[in-house]
Coordinates of C-alpha atoms and ligand atoms in Angstrom, one line a residue:
X253 CA -37.9 27.1 79.3
X254 CA -34.5 27.2 81.1
X255 CA -34.5 25.0 84.2
X256 CA -37.4 23.2 85.7
X257 CA -38.2 25.2 88.8
X258 CA -37.7 23.6 92.2
X259 CA -36.7 20.0 92.3
X260 CA -39.5 17.5 93.1
X261 CA -38.4 14.5 95.1
X262 CA -40.5 11.5 94.3
X263 CA -40.7 8.0 95.8
X264 CA -42.1 4.8 94.4
X265 CA -43.3 2.1 96.8
X266 CA -43.5 -1.7 96.3
X267 CA -46.7 -2.2 94.2
X268 CA -49.5 -4.7 94.1
X269 CA -50.5 -6.0 90.7
X270 CA -50.8 -3.4 88.0
X271 CA -54.1 -3.7 86.1
X272 CA -56.0 -1.7 83.5
X273 CA -55.3 0.3 80.4
X274 CA -52.4 2.7 80.0
X275 CA -53.0 5.4 77.4
X276 CA -49.6 6.9 76.9
X277 CA -49.1 10.3 75.2
X278 CA -48.2 11.0 71.6
X279 CA -44.8 10.3 70.2
X280 CA -42.2 12.9 71.0
X281 CA -40.2 12.6 67.8
X282 CA -43.2 12.8 65.6
X283 CA -44.7 15.7 67.7
X284 CA -41.6 17.9 67.2
X285 CA -41.5 17.1 63.5
X286 CA -45.3 17.8 63.0
X287 CA -44.8 21.3 64.4
X288 CA -41.6 22.0 62.4
X289 CA -42.8 20.5 59.1
X290 CA -46.1 22.4 59.5
X291 CA -44.1 25.6 59.9
X292 CA -42.3 24.8 56.6
X293 CA -45.5 24.5 54.6
X294 CA -47.8 27.1 53.2
X295 CA -51.3 26.5 54.5
X296 CA -52.7 24.9 57.6
X297 CA -51.4 21.7 59.1
X298 CA -53.8 20.1 61.6
X299 CA -52.3 17.9 64.3
X300 CA -54.1 15.5 66.7
X301 CA -52.5 13.5 69.5
X302 CA -49.7 16.0 69.9
X303 CA -47.5 15.3 73.0
X304 CA -48.0 18.3 75.2
X305 CA -44.8 17.8 77.1
X306 CA -42.4 20.7 77.8
X307 CA -40.0 19.7 75.1
X308 CA -42.6 19.9 72.4
X309 CA -44.2 23.1 73.8
X310 CA -40.7 24.7 73.5
X311 CA -40.6 23.7 69.9
X312 CA -44.1 25.2 69.4
X313 CA -42.8 28.5 70.9
X314 CA -39.7 28.4 68.7
X315 CA -41.8 27.9 65.5
X316 CA -43.8 31.0 66.5
X317 CA -40.6 32.9 67.0
X318 CA -39.6 32.0 63.4
X319 CA -42.9 33.4 62.1
X320 CA -45.4 30.4 62.0
X321 CA -48.8 30.7 63.6
X322 CA -49.2 27.9 66.0
X323 CA -52.6 27.4 67.8
X324 CA -53.8 25.0 70.4
X325 CA -57.5 24.0 69.9
X326 CA -57.9 21.4 72.7
X327 CA -56.0 18.5 74.3
X328 CA -53.5 17.3 71.7
X329 CA -55.3 19.3 68.9
X330 CA -53.1 21.9 67.3
X331 CA -52.8 23.8 64.0
X332 CA -49.8 25.4 62.3
X333 CA -50.0 28.0 59.6
X334 CA -46.6 27.7 58.0
X335 CA -44.3 30.2 56.3
X336 CA -43.0 27.8 53.5
X337 CA -39.5 26.4 52.9
X338 CA -37.0 29.2 53.2
X339 CA -39.7 31.5 54.7
X340 CA -38.4 31.6 58.3
X341 CA -38.3 35.1 59.8
X342 CA -35.4 36.1 62.1
X343 CA -36.4 35.6 65.7
X344 CA -36.3 38.7 67.9
X345 CA -35.3 36.8 71.0
X346 CA -33.0 33.9 72.0
X347 CA -34.6 30.6 71.2
X348 CA -34.8 28.5 74.4
X349 CA -35.3 24.8 73.7
X350 CA -35.4 23.8 77.4
X351 CA -34.3 20.2 77.8
X352 CA -34.7 19.2 74.2
X353 CA -31.8 18.0 72.0
X354 CA -34.2 17.0 69.3
X355 CA -35.9 20.5 69.3
X356 CA -32.7 22.5 69.1
X357 CA -30.8 20.3 66.7
X358 CA -33.7 20.0 64.2
X359 CA -34.5 23.7 64.4
X360 CA -30.8 24.6 63.8
X361 CA -30.9 22.5 60.7
X362 CA -34.1 24.2 59.4
X363 CA -32.8 27.7 59.7
X364 CA -29.2 27.0 58.6
X365 CA -30.0 27.6 54.9
X366 CA -32.0 30.8 55.4
X367 CA -30.4 34.2 55.5
X368 CA -31.2 34.9 59.1
X369 CA -29.4 34.7 62.4
X370 CA -30.7 33.0 65.6
X371 CA -29.3 32.3 69.0
X372 CA -30.2 29.1 70.9
X373 CA -30.0 28.1 74.5
X374 CA -31.5 25.5 76.8
X375 CA -31.5 24.2 80.4
X376 CA -28.4 23.0 82.3
X377 CA -28.7 19.6 80.7
X378 CA -29.0 20.8 77.2
X379 CA -26.2 23.4 77.6
X380 CA -23.8 20.5 78.3
X381 CA -24.7 18.5 75.2
X382 CA -22.5 18.5 72.0
X383 CA -23.8 20.7 69.1
X384 CA -20.7 20.2 67.0
X385 CA -22.5 17.2 65.4
X386 CA -24.9 19.8 63.9
X387 CA -22.6 22.7 63.3
X388 CA -20.1 20.6 61.4
X389 CA -22.6 19.5 58.7
X390 CA -24.4 22.9 58.5
X391 CA -21.1 24.6 57.9
X392 CA -20.9 22.5 54.6
X393 CA -24.1 24.3 53.5
X394 CA -22.4 27.6 54.2
X395 CA -23.8 28.4 57.7
X396 CA -21.6 29.8 60.5
X397 CA -22.0 29.0 64.2
X398 CA -20.5 30.7 67.3
X399 CA -21.0 28.8 70.5
X400 CA -19.3 28.0 73.8
X401 CA -16.2 25.9 74.1
X402 CA -16.7 22.3 72.9
X403 CA -19.6 23.4 70.7
X404 CA -22.0 24.0 73.6
X405 CA -25.0 26.3 73.9
X406 CA -25.7 29.1 74.0
X407 CA -24.9 29.3 70.3
X408 CA -25.6 31.7 67.5
X409 CA -26.1 30.3 64.0
X410 CA -25.8 32.6 61.0
X411 CA -27.7 30.9 58.1
X412 CA -26.2 30.6 54.7
X413 CA -27.1 33.3 52.1
X414 CA -26.4 31.1 49.1
X415 CA -26.6 27.5 50.4
X416 CA -25.1 24.7 48.5
X417 CA -26.3 21.1 48.7
X418 CA -24.4 18.6 50.7
X419 CA -23.4 14.9 50.7
X420 CA -22.8 13.9 54.3
X421 CA -22.0 10.7 56.3
X422 CA -22.8 11.3 60.0
X423 CA -19.9 10.0 62.1
X424 CA -22.4 8.7 64.7
X425 CA -25.8 6.9 64.5
X426 CA -28.1 9.8 65.1
X427 CA -31.6 10.6 63.7
X428 CA -31.2 14.2 65.0
X429 CA -28.1 14.7 62.9
X430 CA -29.6 13.0 59.8
X431 CA -32.8 15.1 60.2
X432 CA -30.9 18.4 60.7
X433 CA -29.0 17.8 57.4
X434 CA -32.2 16.9 55.5
X435 CA -34.0 19.9 56.9
X436 CA -31.1 22.2 55.9
X437 CA -31.2 20.5 52.5
X438 CA -34.8 21.6 52.0
X439 CA -33.7 25.2 51.2
X440 CA -30.6 24.3 49.2
X441 CA -30.8 23.8 45.5
X442 CA -30.2 20.3 44.0
X443 CA -29.8 17.1 45.9
X444 CA -28.8 16.7 49.6
X445 CA -27.6 13.2 50.5
X446 CA -27.2 11.6 53.9
X447 CA -25.4 8.3 54.1
X448 CA -26.3 6.3 57.2
X449 CA -23.9 3.5 58.1
X450 CA -26.4 2.4 60.9
X451 CA -30.1 3.2 60.2
X452 CA -31.8 5.4 62.8
X453 CA -35.4 6.3 63.3
X454 CA -37.0 7.3 60.0
X455 CA -39.7 9.7 61.0
X456 CA -38.1 12.6 59.0
X457 CA -38.0 10.6 55.8
X458 CA -41.5 9.3 56.2
X459 CA -43.0 12.6 57.2
X460 CA -41.2 14.7 54.6
X461 CA -42.6 12.4 51.9
X462 CA -46.0 12.8 53.4
X463 CA -45.6 16.6 53.2
X464 CA -44.8 16.3 49.5
X465 CA -41.0 16.2 49.4
X466 CA -39.1 13.9 47.1
X467 CA -37.1 11.7 49.4
X468 CA -35.6 8.4 48.2
X469 CA -33.8 5.7 50.3
X470 CA -31.4 3.2 48.8
X471 CA -29.4 0.4 50.4
X472 CA -25.9 0.3 49.1
X473 CA -22.5 -1.0 50.2
X474 CA -21.7 2.4 51.7
X475 CA -24.9 2.1 53.9
X476 CA -28.4 3.6 53.6
X477 CA -28.3 6.5 51.1
X478 CA -31.1 9.1 51.6
X479 CA -31.5 11.6 48.8
X480 CA -33.7 14.7 49.1
X481 CA -34.5 17.0 46.2
X482 CA -34.0 20.6 47.4
X483 CA -36.5 23.5 47.4
X484 CA -39.8 21.5 47.3
X485 CA -43.1 23.2 48.1
X486 CA -44.3 21.4 51.2
X487 CA -48.0 20.8 51.3
X488 CA -49.9 21.2 54.6
X489 CA -51.2 17.9 56.1
X490 CA -53.3 16.4 58.8
X491 CA -51.0 14.5 61.2
X492 CA -52.4 12.0 63.6
X493 CA -49.5 11.3 66.1
X494 CA -49.3 7.7 67.3
X495 CA -48.6 6.9 71.0
X496 CA -44.9 7.0 71.9
X497 CA -43.2 3.5 72.2
X498 CA -40.5 5.2 74.4
X499 CA -43.2 6.3 76.9
X500 CA -45.1 3.0 76.6
X501 CA -41.8 1.4 77.8
X502 CA -42.4 2.5 81.4
X503 CA -45.8 0.9 82.1
X504 CA -44.8 -2.1 79.9
X505 CA -41.6 -2.7 82.0
X506 CA -43.4 -2.0 85.3
X507 CA -46.0 -4.6 84.5
X508 CA -43.4 -7.2 83.6
X509 CA -41.6 -6.8 86.9
X510 CA -44.5 -6.3 89.3
X511 CA -46.0 -9.8 90.2
X512 CA -49.6 -10.4 89.1
X513 CA -49.7 -7.5 86.6
X514 CA -51.8 -7.6 83.4
X515 CA -52.2 -4.4 81.4
X516 CA -53.2 -3.1 78.0
X517 CA -51.2 -0.3 76.3
X518 CA -53.2 0.6 73.2
X519 CA -52.1 2.3 69.9
X520 CA -48.4 2.1 70.4
X521 CA -46.2 2.8 67.3
X522 CA -44.4 -0.3 66.1
X523 CA -42.2 1.5 63.6
X524 CA -39.3 -1.0 63.1
X525 CA -36.7 1.8 63.7
X526 CA -38.2 2.3 67.2
X527 CA -39.5 -1.0 68.6
X528 CA -36.3 -2.8 69.5
X529 CA -37.2 -2.9 73.2
X530 CA -40.2 -5.1 72.7
X531 CA -38.1 -7.6 70.8
X532 CA -35.4 -7.5 73.6
X533 CA -38.0 -8.0 76.3
X534 CA -39.5 -11.0 74.5
X535 CA -36.0 -12.4 74.2
X536 CA -35.8 -12.1 78.0
X537 CA -39.0 -14.2 78.3
X538 CA -41.6 -11.3 78.5
X539 CA -45.3 -12.1 77.9
X540 CA -46.2 -9.3 75.4
X541 CA -49.0 -9.8 72.9
X542 CA -49.4 -7.5 69.9
X543 CA -53.1 -7.1 69.2
X544 CA -55.0 -5.3 66.5
X545 CA -52.0 -4.5 64.4
X546 CA -52.9 -1.7 62.0
X547 CA -51.7 1.6 60.5
X548 CA -52.4 5.0 62.0
X549 CA -51.0 8.3 60.8
X550 CA -48.6 6.6 58.4
X551 CA -47.1 4.4 61.2
X552 CA -47.7 0.7 62.1
X553 CA -49.3 0.6 65.5
X554 CA -50.5 -2.2 67.8
X555 CA -52.2 -2.7 71.2
X556 CA -49.9 -4.3 73.7
X557 CA -51.1 -6.8 76.3
X558 CA -48.4 -7.2 78.9
X559 CA -48.4 -9.7 81.8
X560 CA -46.0 -10.1 84.7
X561 CA -43.2 -12.5 83.6
X562 CA -40.2 -14.2 85.1
X563 CA -37.4 -12.9 83.0
X564 CA -33.8 -14.0 82.3
X565 CA -30.7 -12.0 81.4
X566 CA -29.5 -12.0 77.8
X567 CA -26.7 -10.6 75.5
X568 CA -28.5 -7.7 73.8
X569 CA -27.3 -7.4 70.2
X570 CA -25.4 -4.1 69.6
X571 CA -27.1 -4.0 66.2
X572 CA -30.4 -3.2 68.0
X573 CA -29.0 -0.2 69.9
X574 CA -30.4 2.5 67.6
X575 CA -33.9 0.9 67.6
X576 CA -34.1 1.1 71.4
X577 CA -31.6 3.9 72.2
X578 CA -34.0 5.7 74.6
X579 CA -35.1 2.5 76.3
X580 CA -31.8 1.4 77.8
X581 CA -32.4 3.1 81.2
X582 CA -35.6 1.2 81.8
X583 CA -34.2 -2.0 80.2
X584 CA -31.4 -1.9 82.8
X585 CA -34.1 -1.8 85.5
X586 CA -35.8 -4.9 84.0
X587 CA -32.4 -6.6 83.8
X588 CA -31.8 -5.9 87.5
X589 CA -35.1 -7.8 88.2
X590 CA -34.3 -10.7 85.8
X591 CA -32.3 -13.8 86.7
X592 CA -28.8 -13.8 85.3
X593 CA -26.6 -11.3 83.6
X594 CA -27.7 -8.9 80.8
X595 CA -25.0 -7.4 78.6
X596 CA -25.7 -4.3 76.7
X597 CA -22.9 -3.4 74.2
X598 CA -22.8 -0.6 71.6
X599 CA -24.4 2.0 73.8
X600 CA -21.7 4.8 73.8
X601 CA -24.3 7.3 72.5
X602 CA -26.0 7.0 75.9
X603 CA -23.2 9.1 77.3
X604 CA -24.4 12.2 75.5
X605 CA -28.2 12.1 76.1
X606 CA -30.1 14.3 78.6
X607 CA -27.5 12.9 81.0
X608 CA -24.7 10.4 80.8
X609 CA -27.2 7.5 81.0
X610 CA -24.7 4.7 81.5
X611 CA -23.2 6.5 84.5
X612 CA -26.6 7.6 85.9
X613 CA -28.1 4.1 85.7
X614 CA -24.9 2.4 87.0
X615 CA -24.7 4.7 90.1
X616 CA -28.4 4.5 90.9
X617 CA -28.6 0.7 90.4
X618 CA -25.5 0.2 92.6
X619 CA -27.1 2.4 95.3
X620 CA -30.1 0.0 95.1
X621 CA -27.9 -3.0 95.7
X622 CA -27.4 -4.2 92.1
X623 CA -24.0 -5.2 90.8
X624 CA -23.0 -3.3 87.6
X625 CA -20.0 -3.4 85.2
X626 CA -19.5 -0.7 82.6
X627 CA -17.1 0.6 80.1
X628 CA -17.3 3.5 77.6
X629 CA -19.6 1.5 75.3
X630 CA -21.2 -1.2 77.4
X631 CA -23.4 -1.6 80.4
X632 CA -23.6 -5.0 82.2
X633 CA -26.3 -5.7 84.8
X634 CA -26.1 -8.6 87.2
X635 CA -29.8 -9.5 87.7
X636 CA -31.0 -10.3 91.2
X637 CA -34.1 -12.3 90.1
X638 CA -37.8 -11.5 90.9
X639 CA -38.2 -9.6 94.1
X640 CA -34.4 -9.6 94.6
X641 CA -33.4 -5.9 94.3
X642 CA -33.0 -4.4 97.8
X643 CA -33.8 -0.7 96.7
X644 CA -34.0 1.8 99.5
X645 CA -31.9 4.5 97.8
X646 CA -32.3 8.0 96.6
X647 CA -31.1 8.1 93.0
X648 CA -30.0 11.2 91.1
X649 CA -32.0 12.0 88.0
X650 CA -29.5 14.5 86.5
X651 CA -32.3 16.6 84.8
X652 CA -33.2 13.5 82.8
X653 CA -36.8 12.4 82.5
X654 CA -36.0 8.8 81.5
X655 CA -33.6 8.3 84.4
X656 CA -36.2 9.6 86.8
X657 CA -39.0 7.4 85.4
X658 CA -36.7 4.3 85.3
X659 CA -35.9 4.5 89.0
X660 CA -39.5 5.0 89.9
X661 CA -40.4 1.8 87.9
X662 CA -37.7 0.0 89.9
X663 CA -39.3 1.2 93.2
X664 CA -42.5 -0.6 92.2
X665 CA -40.7 -4.0 92.3
X666 CA -37.8 -3.5 94.8
X667 CA -38.0 -4.7 98.4
X668 CA -37.7 -1.1 99.7
X669 CA -38.9 2.2 98.2
X670 CA -36.8 3.9 95.6
X671 CA -36.7 7.7 95.4
X672 CA -35.4 10.2 92.8
X673 CA -34.0 13.5 93.9
X674 CA -35.9 15.4 91.2
X675 CA -38.8 14.0 89.2
X676 CA -39.7 17.4 87.6
X677 CA -38.0 16.6 84.2
X678 CA -40.7 13.9 83.7
X679 CA -42.9 16.7 82.4
X680 CA -40.7 17.1 79.4
X681 CA -41.9 13.9 77.8
X682 CA -44.6 12.2 79.9
X683 CA -46.6 14.8 81.9
X684 CA -49.3 12.2 82.9
X685 CA -46.8 9.6 84.1
X686 CA -47.7 9.7 87.8
X687 CA -51.5 9.7 87.2
X688 CA -51.3 6.9 84.6
X689 CA -49.2 4.7 86.9
X690 CA -51.5 5.5 89.9
X691 CA -54.5 4.4 87.9
X692 CA -52.8 1.1 87.2
X693 CA -52.3 0.7 90.9
X694 CA -48.8 2.0 91.6
X695 CA -47.9 4.2 94.5
X696 CA -45.6 7.2 93.7
X697 CA -45.5 10.0 96.3
X698 CA -44.2 13.5 95.9
X699 CA -42.2 14.6 99.0
X700 CA -42.4 18.3 99.7
Ligands
S3P957 C1 -34.5 11.6 68.4 C2 -33.3 10.9 68.1 C3 -32.5 10.2 69.2 C4 -33.3 10.0 70.5 C5 -34.1 11.3 70.8 C6 -35.1 11.6 69.7 C7 -35.2 12.2 67.3 O1 -31.4 11.0 69.4 O2 -32.4 9.7 71.5 O3 -34.8 11.0 72.0 O4 -36.5 12.5 67.4 O5 -34.7 12.3 66.2 P1 -30.0 10.9 68.6 O6 -30.3 11.4 67.2 O7 -29.0 11.7 69.4 O8 -29.7 9.4 68.6

């Protein structure tokens, strides 16, 4: 969908203790991939726990447009009858990926080695985001792309008729870029190789293997070398999507900064390429227990018990950036409520997310009375200690779900209410956010 309808102003008020169980939705990265990989199989892939946020629903629509049969059977229960590797049909209409960078970039990769043409667009946020990071590598396979200035959407991709395999080192740490190249490599003969200097989330490698592809990963002096054997026959699977650690981050951080809180967040993925935030929070003094550690749907998961904690600022290692890249907005809120300074280096990729997240958090936190320093690659938050953030501001969400949710979490612990000008993007990744926080005891009001 393009745009999110009318803006919805939301305000979070200072909260009493948060208590209870927070069942957060399915993982967004895995949900997109389950639909896409299902579409690349012959046979029926059955999915449970799918995130039914707008981003993923847009990917479901896109897979239908490329010829797959995608059916919803009940809450989170979906099936996909795929068309096989190289079997994508040419869509009749423009593919609208809404707010989703993951959706559009992975799908561009998938179709880039099929002899079809597709045009992609998205909402005002997605139309600002760089697509050159995808069009550069897919050109090596033989695909052509025609977009707006600066490699922006809308963009038409003409898939390669005779794709060649590729050896590619992404210039930035990006799971979307790695995944787009591997997905393009599926329909190229021979071996496609991606060399990652900094490892990023590994759902594509894990899931492709689960669907029957031959994917190997080797640590070398060059970095992590991922090798895919092209033209496999992918085999339909049953996929149980674990709960999203990036969504769990919001109730977890809220409980840590609202005095007296004690909550349980069950079944959260603890994939080591995704769980950096929990390590960082513990380094800051957070009381988080990992209970009932187990494996679900091929991913390590745990139940998190989180209690209010008096936190202190730290120097967050830059090497942890990719394992918590989506969590910096809410981490900066926690840092504002901690005692002392928190330095977050190595975060330049935040500038090209759904919004420029360094700028969005810096301006909103300043409006709430917090002292911030920033440069191109670093965010520094001067913590005001428990109960010390004045709040009382309206913060701009810039069509970015995680910015909106982060400021609402701040409002639960600040002295005065904190508003966001538009909370509607929350529906892209966490449609039950308001209900879930309300059940824990938080007060978030919509203002008409
Ligand atoms: C994602 C990769 C990350 C992340 C995004 C989801 C994925 O983006 O921020 O929310 O599912 O591959 P980058 O690849 O741009 O780092």
